[in-house]
Short mmCIF file of C-alpha atoms and ligand atoms in Angstrom, two decimals:
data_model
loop_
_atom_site.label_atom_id
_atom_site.label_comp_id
_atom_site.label_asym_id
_atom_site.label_seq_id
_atom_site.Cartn_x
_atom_site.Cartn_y
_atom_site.Cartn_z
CA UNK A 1 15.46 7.25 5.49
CA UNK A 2 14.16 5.09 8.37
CA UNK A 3 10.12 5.34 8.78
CA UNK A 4 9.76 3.57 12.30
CA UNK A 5 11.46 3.51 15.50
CA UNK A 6 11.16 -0.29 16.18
CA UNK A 7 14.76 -1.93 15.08
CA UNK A 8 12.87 -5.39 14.04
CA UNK A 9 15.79 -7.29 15.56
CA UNK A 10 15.44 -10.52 15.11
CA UNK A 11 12.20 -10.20 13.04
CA UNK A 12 12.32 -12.33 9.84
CA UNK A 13 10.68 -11.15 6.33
CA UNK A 14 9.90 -12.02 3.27
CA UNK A 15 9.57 -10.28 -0.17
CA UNK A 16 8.07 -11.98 -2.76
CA UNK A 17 8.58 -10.58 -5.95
CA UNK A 18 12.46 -9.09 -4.07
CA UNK A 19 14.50 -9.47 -7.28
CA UNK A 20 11.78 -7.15 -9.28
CA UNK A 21 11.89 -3.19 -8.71
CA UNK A 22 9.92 -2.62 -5.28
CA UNK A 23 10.80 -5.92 -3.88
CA UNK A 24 14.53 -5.35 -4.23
CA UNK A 25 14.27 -1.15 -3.10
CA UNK A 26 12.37 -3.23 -0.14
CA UNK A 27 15.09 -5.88 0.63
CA UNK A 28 17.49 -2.78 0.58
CA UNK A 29 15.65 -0.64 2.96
CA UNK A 30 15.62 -3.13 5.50
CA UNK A 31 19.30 -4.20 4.94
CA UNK A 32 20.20 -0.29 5.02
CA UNK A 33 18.41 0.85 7.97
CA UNK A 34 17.20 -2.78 10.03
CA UNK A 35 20.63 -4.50 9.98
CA UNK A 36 19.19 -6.81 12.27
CA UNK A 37 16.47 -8.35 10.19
CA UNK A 38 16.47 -11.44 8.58
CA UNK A 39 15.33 -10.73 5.37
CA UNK A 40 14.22 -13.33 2.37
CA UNK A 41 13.98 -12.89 -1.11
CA UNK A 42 11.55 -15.05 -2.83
CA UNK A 43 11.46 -14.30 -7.34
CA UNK A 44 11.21 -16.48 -9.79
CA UNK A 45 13.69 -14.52 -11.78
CA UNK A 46 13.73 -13.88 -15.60
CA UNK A 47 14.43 -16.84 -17.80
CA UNK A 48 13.93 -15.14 -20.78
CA UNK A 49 10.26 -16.84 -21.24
CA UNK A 50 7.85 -14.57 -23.05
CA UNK A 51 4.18 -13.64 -22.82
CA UNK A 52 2.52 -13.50 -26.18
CA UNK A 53 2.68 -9.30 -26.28
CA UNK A 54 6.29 -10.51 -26.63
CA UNK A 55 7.55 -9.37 -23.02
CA UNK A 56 9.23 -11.67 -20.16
CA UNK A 57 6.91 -13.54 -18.00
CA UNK A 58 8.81 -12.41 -15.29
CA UNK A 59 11.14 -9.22 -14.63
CA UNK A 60 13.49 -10.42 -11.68
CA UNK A 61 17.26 -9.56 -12.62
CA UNK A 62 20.03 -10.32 -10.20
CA UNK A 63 21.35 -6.79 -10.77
CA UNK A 64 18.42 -5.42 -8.73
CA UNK A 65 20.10 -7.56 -5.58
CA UNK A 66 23.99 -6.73 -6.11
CA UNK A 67 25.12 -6.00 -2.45
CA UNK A 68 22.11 -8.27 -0.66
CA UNK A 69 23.70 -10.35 1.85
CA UNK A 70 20.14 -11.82 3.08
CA UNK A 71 18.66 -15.28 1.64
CA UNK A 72 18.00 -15.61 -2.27
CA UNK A 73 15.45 -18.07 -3.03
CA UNK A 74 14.45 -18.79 -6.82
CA UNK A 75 11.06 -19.91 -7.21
CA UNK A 76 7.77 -19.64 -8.33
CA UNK A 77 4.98 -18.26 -6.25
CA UNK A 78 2.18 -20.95 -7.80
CA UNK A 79 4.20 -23.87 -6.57
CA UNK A 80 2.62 -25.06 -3.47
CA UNK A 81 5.32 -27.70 -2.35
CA UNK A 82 7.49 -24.34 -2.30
CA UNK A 83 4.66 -22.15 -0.30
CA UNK A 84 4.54 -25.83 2.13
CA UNK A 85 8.58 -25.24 2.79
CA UNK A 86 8.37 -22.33 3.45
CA UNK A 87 5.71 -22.41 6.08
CA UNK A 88 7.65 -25.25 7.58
CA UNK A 89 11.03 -24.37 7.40
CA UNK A 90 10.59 -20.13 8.26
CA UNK A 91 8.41 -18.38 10.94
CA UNK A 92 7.87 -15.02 9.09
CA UNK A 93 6.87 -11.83 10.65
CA UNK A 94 6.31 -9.71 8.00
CA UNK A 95 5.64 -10.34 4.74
CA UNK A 96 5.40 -7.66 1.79
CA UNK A 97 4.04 -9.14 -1.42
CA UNK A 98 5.19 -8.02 -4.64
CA UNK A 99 5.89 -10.78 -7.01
CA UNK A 100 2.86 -10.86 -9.75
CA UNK A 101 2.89 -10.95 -13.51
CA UNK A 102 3.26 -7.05 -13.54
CA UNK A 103 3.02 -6.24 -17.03
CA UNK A 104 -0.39 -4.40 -17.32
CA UNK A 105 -0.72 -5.37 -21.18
CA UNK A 106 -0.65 -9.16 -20.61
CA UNK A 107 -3.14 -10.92 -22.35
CA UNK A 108 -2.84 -14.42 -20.40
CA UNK A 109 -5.64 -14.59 -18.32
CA UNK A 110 -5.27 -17.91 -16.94
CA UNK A 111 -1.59 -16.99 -15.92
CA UNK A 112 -2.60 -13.72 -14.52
CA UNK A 113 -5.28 -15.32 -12.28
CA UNK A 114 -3.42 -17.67 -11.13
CA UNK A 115 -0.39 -15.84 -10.36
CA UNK A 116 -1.76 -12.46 -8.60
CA UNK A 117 -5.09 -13.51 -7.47
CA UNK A 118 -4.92 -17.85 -6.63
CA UNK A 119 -1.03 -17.73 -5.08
CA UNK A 120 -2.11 -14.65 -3.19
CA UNK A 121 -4.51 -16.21 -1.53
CA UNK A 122 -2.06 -19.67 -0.74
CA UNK A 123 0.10 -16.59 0.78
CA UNK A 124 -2.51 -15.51 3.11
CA UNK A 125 -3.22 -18.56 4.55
CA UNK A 126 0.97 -18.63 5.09
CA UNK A 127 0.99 -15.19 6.86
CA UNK A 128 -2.24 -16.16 8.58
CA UNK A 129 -1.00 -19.58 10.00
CA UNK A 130 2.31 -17.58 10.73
CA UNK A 131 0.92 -14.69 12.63
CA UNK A 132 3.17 -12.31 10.32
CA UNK A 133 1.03 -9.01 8.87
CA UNK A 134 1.04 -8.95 5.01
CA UNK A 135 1.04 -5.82 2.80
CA UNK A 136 0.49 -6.64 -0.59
CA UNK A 137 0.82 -4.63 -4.08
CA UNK A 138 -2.57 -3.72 -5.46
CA UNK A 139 -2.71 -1.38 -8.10
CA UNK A 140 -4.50 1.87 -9.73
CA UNK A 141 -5.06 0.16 -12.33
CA UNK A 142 -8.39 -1.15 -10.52
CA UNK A 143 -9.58 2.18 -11.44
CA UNK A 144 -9.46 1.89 -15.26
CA UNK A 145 -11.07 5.14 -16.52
CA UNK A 146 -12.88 5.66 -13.35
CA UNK A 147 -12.71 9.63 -12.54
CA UNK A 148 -10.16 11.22 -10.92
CA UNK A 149 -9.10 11.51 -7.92
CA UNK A 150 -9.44 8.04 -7.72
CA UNK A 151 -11.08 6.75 -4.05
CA UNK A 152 -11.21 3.06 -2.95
CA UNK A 153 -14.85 1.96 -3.42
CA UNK A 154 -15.00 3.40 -7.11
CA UNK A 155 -12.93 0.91 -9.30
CA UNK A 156 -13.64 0.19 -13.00
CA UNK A 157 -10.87 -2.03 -13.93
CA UNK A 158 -10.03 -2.18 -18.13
CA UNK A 159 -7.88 -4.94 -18.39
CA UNK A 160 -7.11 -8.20 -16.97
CA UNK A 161 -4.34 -7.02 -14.70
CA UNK A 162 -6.63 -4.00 -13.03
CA UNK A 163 -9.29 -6.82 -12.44
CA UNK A 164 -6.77 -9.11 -11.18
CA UNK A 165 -5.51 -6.99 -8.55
CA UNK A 166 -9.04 -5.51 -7.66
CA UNK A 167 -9.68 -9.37 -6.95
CA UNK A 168 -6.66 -9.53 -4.39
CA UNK A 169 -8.61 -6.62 -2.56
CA UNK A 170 -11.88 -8.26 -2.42
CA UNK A 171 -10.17 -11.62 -1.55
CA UNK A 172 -8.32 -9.44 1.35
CA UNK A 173 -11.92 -7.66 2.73
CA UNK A 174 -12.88 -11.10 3.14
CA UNK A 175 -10.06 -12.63 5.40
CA UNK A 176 -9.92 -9.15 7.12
CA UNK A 177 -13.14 -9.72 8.51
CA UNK A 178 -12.12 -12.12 11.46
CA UNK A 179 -8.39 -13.13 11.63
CA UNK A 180 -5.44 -11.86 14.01
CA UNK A 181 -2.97 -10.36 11.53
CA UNK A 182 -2.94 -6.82 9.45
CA UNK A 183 -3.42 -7.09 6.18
CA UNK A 184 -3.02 -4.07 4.06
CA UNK A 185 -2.88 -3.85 -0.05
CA UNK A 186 -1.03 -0.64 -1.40
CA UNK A 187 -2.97 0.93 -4.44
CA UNK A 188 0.55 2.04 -6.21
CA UNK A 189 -0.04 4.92 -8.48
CA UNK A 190 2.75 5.46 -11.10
CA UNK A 191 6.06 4.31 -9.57
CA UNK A 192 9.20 5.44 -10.90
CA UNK A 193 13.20 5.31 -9.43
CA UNK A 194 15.98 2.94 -8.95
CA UNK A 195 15.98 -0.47 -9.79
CA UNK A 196 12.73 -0.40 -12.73
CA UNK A 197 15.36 -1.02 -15.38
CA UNK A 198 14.82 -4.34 -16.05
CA UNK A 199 11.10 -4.21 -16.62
CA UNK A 200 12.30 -3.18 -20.03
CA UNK A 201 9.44 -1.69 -22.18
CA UNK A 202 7.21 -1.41 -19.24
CA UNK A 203 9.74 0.47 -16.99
CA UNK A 204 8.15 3.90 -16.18
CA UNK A 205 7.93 6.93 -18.90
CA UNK A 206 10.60 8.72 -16.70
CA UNK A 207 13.16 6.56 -17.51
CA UNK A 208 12.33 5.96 -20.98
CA UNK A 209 12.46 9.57 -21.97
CA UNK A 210 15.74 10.52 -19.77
CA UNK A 211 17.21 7.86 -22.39
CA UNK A 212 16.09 8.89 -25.02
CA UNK A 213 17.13 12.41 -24.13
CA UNK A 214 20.77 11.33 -23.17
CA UNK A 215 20.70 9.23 -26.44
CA UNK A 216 20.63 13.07 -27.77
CA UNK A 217 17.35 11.88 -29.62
CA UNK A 218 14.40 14.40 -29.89
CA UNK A 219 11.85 13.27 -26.92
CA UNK A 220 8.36 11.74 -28.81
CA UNK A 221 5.35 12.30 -27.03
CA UNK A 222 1.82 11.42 -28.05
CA UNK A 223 0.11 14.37 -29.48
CA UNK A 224 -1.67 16.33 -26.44
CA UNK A 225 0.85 15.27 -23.81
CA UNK A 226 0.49 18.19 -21.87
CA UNK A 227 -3.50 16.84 -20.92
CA UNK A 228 -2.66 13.42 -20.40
CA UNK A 229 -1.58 13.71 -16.43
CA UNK A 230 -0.81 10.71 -14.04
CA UNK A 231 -0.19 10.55 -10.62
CA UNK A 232 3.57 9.77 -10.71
CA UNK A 233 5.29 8.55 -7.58
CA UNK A 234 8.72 8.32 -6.37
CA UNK A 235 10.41 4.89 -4.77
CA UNK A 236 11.27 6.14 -1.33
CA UNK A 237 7.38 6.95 -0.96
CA UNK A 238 6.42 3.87 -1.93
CA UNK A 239 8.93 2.46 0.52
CA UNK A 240 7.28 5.07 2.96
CA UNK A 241 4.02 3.50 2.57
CA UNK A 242 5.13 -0.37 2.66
CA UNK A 243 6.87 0.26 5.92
CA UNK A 244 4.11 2.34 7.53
CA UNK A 245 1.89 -0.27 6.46
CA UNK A 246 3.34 -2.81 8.87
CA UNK A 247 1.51 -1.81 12.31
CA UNK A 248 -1.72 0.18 10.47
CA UNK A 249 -4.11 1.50 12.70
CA UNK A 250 -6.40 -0.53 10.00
CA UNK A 251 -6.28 -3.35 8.33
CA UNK A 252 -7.55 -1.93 4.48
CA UNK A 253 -6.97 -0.99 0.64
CA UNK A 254 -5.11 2.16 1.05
CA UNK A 255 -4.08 4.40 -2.31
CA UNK A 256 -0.48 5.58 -2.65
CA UNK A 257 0.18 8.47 -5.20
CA UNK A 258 1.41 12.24 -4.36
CA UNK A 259 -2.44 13.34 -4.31
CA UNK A 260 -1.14 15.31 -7.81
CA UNK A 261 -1.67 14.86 -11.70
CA UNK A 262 0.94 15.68 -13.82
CA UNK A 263 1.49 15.72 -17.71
CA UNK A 264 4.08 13.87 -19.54
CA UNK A 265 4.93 17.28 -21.26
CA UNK A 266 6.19 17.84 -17.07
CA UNK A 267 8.38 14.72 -17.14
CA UNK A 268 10.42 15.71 -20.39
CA UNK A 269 10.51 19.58 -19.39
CA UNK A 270 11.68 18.48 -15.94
CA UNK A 271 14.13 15.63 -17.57
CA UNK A 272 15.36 18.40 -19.98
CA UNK A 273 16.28 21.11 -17.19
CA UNK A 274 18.09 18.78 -15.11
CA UNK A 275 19.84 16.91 -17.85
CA UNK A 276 20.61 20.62 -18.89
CA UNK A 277 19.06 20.34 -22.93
CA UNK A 278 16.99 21.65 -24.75
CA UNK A 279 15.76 19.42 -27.85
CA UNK A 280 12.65 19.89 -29.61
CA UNK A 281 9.34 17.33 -28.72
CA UNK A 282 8.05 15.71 -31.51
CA UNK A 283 4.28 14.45 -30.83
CA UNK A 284 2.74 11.69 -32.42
CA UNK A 285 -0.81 10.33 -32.67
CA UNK A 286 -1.72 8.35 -29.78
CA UNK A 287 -2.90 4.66 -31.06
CA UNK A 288 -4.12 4.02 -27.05
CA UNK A 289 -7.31 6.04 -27.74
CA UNK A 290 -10.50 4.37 -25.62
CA UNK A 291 -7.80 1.62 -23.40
CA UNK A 292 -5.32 4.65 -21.58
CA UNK A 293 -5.78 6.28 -18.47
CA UNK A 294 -5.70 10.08 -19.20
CA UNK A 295 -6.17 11.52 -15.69
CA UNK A 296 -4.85 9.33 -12.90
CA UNK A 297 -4.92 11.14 -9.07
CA UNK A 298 -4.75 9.26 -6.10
CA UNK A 299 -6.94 10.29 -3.17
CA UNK A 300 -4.76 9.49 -0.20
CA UNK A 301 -6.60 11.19 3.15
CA UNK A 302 -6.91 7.48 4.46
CA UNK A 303 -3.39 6.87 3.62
CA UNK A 304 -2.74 9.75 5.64
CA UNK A 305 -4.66 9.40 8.55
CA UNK A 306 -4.48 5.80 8.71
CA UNK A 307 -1.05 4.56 7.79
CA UNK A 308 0.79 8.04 8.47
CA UNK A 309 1.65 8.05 5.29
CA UNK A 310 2.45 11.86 4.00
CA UNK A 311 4.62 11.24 0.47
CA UNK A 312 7.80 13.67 0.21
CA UNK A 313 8.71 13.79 -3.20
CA UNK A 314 7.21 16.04 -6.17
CA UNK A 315 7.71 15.07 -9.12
CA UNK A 316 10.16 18.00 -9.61
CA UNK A 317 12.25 16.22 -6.32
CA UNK A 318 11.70 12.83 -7.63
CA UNK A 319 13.48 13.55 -10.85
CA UNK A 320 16.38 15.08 -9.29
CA UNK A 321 17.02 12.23 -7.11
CA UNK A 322 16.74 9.83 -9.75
CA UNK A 323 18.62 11.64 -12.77
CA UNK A 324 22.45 10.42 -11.30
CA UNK A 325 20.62 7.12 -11.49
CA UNK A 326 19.55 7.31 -15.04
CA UNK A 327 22.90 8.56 -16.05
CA UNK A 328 24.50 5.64 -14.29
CA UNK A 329 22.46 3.39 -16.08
CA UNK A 330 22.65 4.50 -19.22
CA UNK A 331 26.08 4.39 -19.01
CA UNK A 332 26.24 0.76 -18.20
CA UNK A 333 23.22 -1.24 -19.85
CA UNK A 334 22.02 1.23 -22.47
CA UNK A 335 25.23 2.89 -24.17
N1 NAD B 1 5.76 -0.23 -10.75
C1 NAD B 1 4.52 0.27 -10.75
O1 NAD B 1 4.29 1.38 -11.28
C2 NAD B 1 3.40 -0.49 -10.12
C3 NAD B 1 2.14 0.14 -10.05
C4 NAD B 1 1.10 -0.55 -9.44
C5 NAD B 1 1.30 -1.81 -8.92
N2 NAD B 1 2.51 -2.41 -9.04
C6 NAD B 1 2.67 -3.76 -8.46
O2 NAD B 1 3.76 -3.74 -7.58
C7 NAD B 1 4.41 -5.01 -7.55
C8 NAD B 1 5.88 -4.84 -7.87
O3 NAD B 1 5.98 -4.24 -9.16
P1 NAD B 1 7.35 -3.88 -9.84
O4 NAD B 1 7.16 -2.60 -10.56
O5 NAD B 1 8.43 -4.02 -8.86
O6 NAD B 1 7.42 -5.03 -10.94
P2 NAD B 1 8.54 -6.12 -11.25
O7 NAD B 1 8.03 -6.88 -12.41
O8 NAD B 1 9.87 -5.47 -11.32
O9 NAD B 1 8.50 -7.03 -9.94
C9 NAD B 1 7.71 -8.19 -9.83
C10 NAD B 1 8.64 -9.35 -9.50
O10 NAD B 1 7.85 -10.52 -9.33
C11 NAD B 1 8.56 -11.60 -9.89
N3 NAD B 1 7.60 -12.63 -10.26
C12 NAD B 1 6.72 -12.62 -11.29
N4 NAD B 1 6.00 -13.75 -11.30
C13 NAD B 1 6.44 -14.48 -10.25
C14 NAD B 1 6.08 -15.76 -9.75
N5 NAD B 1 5.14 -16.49 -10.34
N6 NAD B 1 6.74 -16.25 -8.66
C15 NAD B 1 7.71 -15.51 -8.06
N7 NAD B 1 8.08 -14.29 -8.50
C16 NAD B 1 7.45 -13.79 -9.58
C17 NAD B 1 9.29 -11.02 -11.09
O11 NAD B 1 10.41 -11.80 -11.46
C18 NAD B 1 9.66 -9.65 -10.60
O12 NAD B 1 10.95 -9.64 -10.06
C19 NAD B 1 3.67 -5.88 -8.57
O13 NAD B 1 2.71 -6.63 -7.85
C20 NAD B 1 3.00 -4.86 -9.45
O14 NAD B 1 1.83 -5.39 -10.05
C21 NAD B 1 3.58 -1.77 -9.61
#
């Protein structure tokens, strides 16, 4: 679906972070519905490097871009002789900033500094010496345990990737005090849809349990899943949001969720009816005690009034755009 009226011909883009989940559902939108927009793709792509939790440094996968035609470049967002030719060689006019080590349970704090909070900045100054309005990816996860519904203003970040993002917002405040561009970070709630399969073991819960449920394997839930509730939000509203967020009537730190908690005991029941079975949950004891967020709910009335944002998908619709998807996948990577 197409969220402004503007056609952005001959606008030029970039999406950092493009071969990742949001970044490529980003790349596509404007492909899909701007046809006229030069859109680039800036990832550093997966070269099967590893944090010490044992996951990929980075998540980009070349599969997220099959059927692309824009510009592919392969880089890293910390090298500054790449950030240099690109503020030489382009004249952006947007720019939507995903790339970041996303992986909430990385332990590197150097890395994670560097990468989400230092390069951010570096990609300020870009947009700013540019003219192009930036939306960035911030994250609930400045709200650590903080109680729900969640509000800007309130964070309490638990881990080093909550506090890293919560520093891109206070870094943003600061430059949106006095320069000529938008700049807008996106507090994503939990995202879920198309293209998250190659964040592996940190792709969202949805997909994890619709394969384990097509694997014909019993769903396992921690113990007490029907009280552990998360604001869980489609793709196409997060596209929503990013694309509302490129004229705001404010420059800010704007939440983007479905305003609802829902249990994981809802994602398997939902999974189950639309998958059509009807296996038994096994629960298990949850080892996360004291470092998991058991009540996540965005409070989006600024979103709203500020960014016209008004999300369309329940979780029940979410799920039964997605499911085709998760079959599809399944199919081809898991099976
Ligand atoms: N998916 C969610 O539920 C969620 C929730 C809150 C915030 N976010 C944020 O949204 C953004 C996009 O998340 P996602 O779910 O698409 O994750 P993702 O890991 O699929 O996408 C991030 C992309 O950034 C790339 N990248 C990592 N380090 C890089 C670097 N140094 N230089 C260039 N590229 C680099 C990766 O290769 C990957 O393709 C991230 O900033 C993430 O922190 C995501």
């Amino acid at each position: 679906m197409k969220y402004i009226e503007d056609d952005l011909k001959d606008k030029t883009i970039l999406i950092t972070g493009g071969a990742g989940f949001i970044g490529s559902n980003l790349a596509f939108y404007f492909q899909n519905n701007h046809p006229d927009t030069k859109v680039v793709v800036l990832d550093s792509f997966r070269s099967g490097e590893t944090l010490s939790n044992g996951n990929l440094k980075s998540f980009g996968h070349f599969k997220n871009l099959i059927g692309f035609k824009g510009e592919i470049i392969s880089g890293n967002i910390n090298d500054k002789d790449l950030l240099l030719d690109l503020e030489m060689n382009y004249q952006f006019d947007y720019i939507f900033h995903e790339a970041a080590i996303s992986d909430t349970t990385a332990q590197e704090q150097d890395l994670m500094i560097k990468t989400n909070v230092n390069a951010y900045k570096d990609l300020l100054e870009l947009a700013i010496r540019h003219g192009a309005n930036i939306i960035y990816a911030s994250s609930a996860a400045t709200y650590g345990n903080a109680p729900s519904p969640q509000r800007v203003g309130r964070e309490a970040p638990n881990n080093v990737y909550g506090f890293s993002k919560l520093s891109m917002d206070n870094l943003s405040r600061e430059y949106m005090q006095d320069c000529d561009i938008s700049i807008v970070g996106l507090r994503y709630f939990n995202v879920y849809g198309k293209g998250e399969y190659f964040k592996n073991s940190t792709a969202s819960m949805i997909l994890q349990f619709g394969h384990q449920i097509l694997s014909g394997k019993n769903p396992r839930l921690f113990e007490g899943s029907d009280k552990i509730l998360r604001d869980f939000i489609y793709i196409e509203d997060i596209i929503q949001a990013n694309i509302k967020a490129m004229n705001p009537k404010q420059s800010g730190i704007y939440n983007v969720g479905t305003g609802k908690a829902r249990s994981f005991q809802d994602i398997v029941d939902i999974l189950q009816k639309e998958l059509g079975t009807t296996l038994t949950c096994e629960y298990m004891p949850n080892p996360f005690v004291g470092s998991y967020q058991f009540h996540t709910e965005a409070n989006i009335e600024t979103t709203k009034q500020l960014l016209g944002y008004k999300p369309a998908y329940e979780m029940e619709d979410g799920i039964a755009s997605y499911v085709d998807e998760i079959k599809r996948i399944y199919e081809e990577e898991v099976k």
